[in-house]
Coordinates of C-alpha atoms in Angstrom, one line a residue:
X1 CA 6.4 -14.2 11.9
X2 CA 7.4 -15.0 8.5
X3 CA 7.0 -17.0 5.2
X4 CA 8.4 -20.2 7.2
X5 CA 5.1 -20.1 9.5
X6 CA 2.5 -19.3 6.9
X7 CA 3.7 -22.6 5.3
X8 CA 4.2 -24.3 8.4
X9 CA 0.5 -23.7 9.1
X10 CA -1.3 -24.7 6.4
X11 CA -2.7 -27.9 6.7
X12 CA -1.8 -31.1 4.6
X13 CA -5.0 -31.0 2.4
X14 CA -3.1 -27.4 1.7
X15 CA 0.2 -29.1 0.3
X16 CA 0.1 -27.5 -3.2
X17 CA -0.4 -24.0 -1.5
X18 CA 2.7 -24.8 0.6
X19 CA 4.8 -25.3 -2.3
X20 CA 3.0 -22.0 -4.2
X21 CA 3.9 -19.9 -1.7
X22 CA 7.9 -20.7 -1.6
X23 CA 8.0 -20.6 -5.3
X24 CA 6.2 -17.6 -6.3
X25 CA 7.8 -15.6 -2.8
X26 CA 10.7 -17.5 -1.4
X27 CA 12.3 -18.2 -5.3
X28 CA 10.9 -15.7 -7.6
X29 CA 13.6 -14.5 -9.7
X30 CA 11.2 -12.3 -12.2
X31 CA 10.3 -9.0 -10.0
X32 CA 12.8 -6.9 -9.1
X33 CA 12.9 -6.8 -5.0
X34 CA 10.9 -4.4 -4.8
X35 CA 8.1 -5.2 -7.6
X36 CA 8.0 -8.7 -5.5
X37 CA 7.7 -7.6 -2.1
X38 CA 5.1 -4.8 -2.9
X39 CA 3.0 -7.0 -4.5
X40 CA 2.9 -9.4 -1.4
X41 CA 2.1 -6.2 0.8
X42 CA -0.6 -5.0 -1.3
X43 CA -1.9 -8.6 -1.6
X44 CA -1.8 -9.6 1.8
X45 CA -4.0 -6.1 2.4
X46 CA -6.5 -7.2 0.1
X47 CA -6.8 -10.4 1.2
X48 CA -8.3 -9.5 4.0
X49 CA -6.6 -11.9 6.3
X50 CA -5.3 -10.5 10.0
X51 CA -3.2 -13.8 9.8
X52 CA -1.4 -13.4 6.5
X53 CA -1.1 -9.9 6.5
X54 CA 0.3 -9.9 10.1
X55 CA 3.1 -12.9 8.9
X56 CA 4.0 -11.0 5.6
X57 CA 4.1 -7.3 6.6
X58 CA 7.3 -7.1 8.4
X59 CA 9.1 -9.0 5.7
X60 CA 7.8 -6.7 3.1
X61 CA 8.7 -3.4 5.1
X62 CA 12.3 -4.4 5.7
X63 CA 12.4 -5.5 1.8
X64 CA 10.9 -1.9 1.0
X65 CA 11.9 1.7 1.1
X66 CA 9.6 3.6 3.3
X67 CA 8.1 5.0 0.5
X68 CA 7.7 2.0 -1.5
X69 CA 6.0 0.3 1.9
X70 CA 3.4 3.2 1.5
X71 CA 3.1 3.3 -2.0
X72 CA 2.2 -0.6 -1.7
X73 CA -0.4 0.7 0.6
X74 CA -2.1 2.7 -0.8
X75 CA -2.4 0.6 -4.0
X76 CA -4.1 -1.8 -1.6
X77 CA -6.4 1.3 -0.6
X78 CA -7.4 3.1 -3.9
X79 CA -8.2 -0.4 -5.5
X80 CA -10.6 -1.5 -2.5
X81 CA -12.4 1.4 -4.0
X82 CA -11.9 1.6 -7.6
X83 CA -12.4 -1.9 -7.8
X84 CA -16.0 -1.9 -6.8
X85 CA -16.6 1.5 -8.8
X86 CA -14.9 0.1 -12.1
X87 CA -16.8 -3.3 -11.5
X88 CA -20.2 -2.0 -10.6
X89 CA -20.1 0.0 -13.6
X90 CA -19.1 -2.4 -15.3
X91 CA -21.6 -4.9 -14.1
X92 CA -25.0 -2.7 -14.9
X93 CA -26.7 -3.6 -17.6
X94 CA -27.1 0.5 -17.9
X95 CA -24.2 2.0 -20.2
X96 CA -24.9 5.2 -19.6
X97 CA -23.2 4.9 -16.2
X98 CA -20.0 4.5 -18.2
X99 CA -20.6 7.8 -19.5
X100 CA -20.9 9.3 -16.4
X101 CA -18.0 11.1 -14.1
X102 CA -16.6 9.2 -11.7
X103 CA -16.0 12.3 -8.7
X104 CA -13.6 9.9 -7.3
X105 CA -9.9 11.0 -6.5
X106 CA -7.2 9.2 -7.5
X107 CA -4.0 11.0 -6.9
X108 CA -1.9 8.5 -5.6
X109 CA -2.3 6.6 -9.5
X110 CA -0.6 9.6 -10.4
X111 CA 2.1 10.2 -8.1
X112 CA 2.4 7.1 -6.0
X113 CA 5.7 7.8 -4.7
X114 CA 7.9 5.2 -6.4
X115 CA 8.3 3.8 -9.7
X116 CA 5.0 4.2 -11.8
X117 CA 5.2 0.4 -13.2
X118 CA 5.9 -0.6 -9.8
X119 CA 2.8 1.0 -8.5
X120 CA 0.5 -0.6 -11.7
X121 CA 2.0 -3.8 -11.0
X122 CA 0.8 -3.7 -7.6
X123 CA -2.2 -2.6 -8.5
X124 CA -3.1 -4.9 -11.1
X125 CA -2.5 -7.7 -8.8
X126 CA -4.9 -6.3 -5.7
X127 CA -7.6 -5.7 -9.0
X128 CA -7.1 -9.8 -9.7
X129 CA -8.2 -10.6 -6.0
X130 CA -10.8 -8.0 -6.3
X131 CA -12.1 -9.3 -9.6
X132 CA -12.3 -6.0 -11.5
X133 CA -12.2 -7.3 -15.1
X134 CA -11.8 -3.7 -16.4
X135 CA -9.3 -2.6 -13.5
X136 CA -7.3 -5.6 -14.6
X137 CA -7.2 -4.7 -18.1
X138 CA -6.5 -1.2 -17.4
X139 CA -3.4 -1.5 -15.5
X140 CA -2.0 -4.7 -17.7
X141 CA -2.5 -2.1 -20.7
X142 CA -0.6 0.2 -19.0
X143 CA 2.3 -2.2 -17.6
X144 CA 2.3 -3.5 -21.5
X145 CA 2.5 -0.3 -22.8
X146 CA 5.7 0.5 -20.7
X147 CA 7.2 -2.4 -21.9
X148 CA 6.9 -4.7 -18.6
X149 CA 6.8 -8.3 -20.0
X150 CA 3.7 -11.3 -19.9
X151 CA 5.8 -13.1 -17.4
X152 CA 6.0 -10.7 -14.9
X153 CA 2.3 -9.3 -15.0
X154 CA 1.8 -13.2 -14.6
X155 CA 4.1 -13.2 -11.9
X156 CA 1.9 -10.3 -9.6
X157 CA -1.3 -12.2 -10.4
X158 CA -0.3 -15.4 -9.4
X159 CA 1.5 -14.0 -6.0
X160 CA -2.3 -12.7 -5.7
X161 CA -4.1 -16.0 -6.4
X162 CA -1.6 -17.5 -4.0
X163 CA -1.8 -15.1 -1.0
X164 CA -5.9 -14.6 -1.3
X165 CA -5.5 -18.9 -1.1
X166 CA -3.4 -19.1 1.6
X167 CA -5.8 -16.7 3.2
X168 CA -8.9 -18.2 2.7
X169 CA -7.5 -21.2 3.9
X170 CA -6.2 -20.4 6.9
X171 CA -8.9 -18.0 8.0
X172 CA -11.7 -20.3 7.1
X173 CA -9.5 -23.0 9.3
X174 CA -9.4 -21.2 11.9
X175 CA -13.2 -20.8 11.9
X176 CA -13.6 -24.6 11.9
X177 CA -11.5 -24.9 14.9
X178 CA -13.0 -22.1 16.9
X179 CA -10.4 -19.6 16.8

């Protein structure tokens, strides 16, 4: 399981994906090793895909400590959820729900375990997939802030764009062939 089969089995209509997914994974040279690999974990989570996740995973968790491994996690897990929150909120017409407390923890944004850009960079790239407009601007603010460049918050969102493709693709092949 690895890079090498997710390429090898996308089909030819898929050719641009093939060569998107060895550039922006197999010779990325913005991320630091860790920034890169976290963001394909946490991407390959929200993607939703048993096939991709199950190809990319064990190249990510030998590429990451065991705490960066479930620090990409769970920026995989407390987006799923403030994704929807942020964008429903967003969303209704209604701003007095943007007044409102959210109730919602969110520890881990606090203390994720590992670097705090790191952990923002992951999760700005699980918000692209997830389409929160504010999430996205919240965490790019943030990585901005700490100095992180526009070439590598560009870097996590197009590792994002690329995985959720490569996912999409393949799952919705596998559905035409009966798999």
């Amino acid at each position: 399981m690895s890079l090498d089969s997710l390429k090898s089995a996308l089909p030819d209509f898929a050719k641009d994906l093939k060569l998107n997914l060895g550039s922006v994974i197999g010779n990325q040279d913005t991320l630091t090793r860790q920034q890169l690999w976290g963001t394909v974990l946490s991407c390959a989570i929200a993607a939703r895909s048993p096939r991709v996740l199950g190809e990319l995973e064990p190249e990510a968790k030998a590429a990451l400590s065991p705490e960066a491994y479930t620090a990409a996690k769970s920026a995989a897990a407390i987006m799923a959820m403030n994704n929807v929150f942020y964008r429903t909120r967003h969303l209704l017409s209604d701003p007095e729900y943007g007044t409102l407390r959210a109730g919602l923890r969110m520890n881990v944004i606090g203390n994720p375990g590992v670097e705090k850009v790191d952990f923002e960079l992951w999760c700005l790239a699980v918000s692209a997939i997830n389409g929160c407009g504010q999430c996205l601007d919240s965490h790019e603010q943030v990585l901005r802030k700490a100095g992180v460049d526009r070439e590598s918050v560009q870097e996590a969102f197009k590792i994002a764009s690329v995985i959720q493709a490569v996912a999409v693709t393949l799952d919705s092949e596998a559905v035409l062939a009966g798999v």
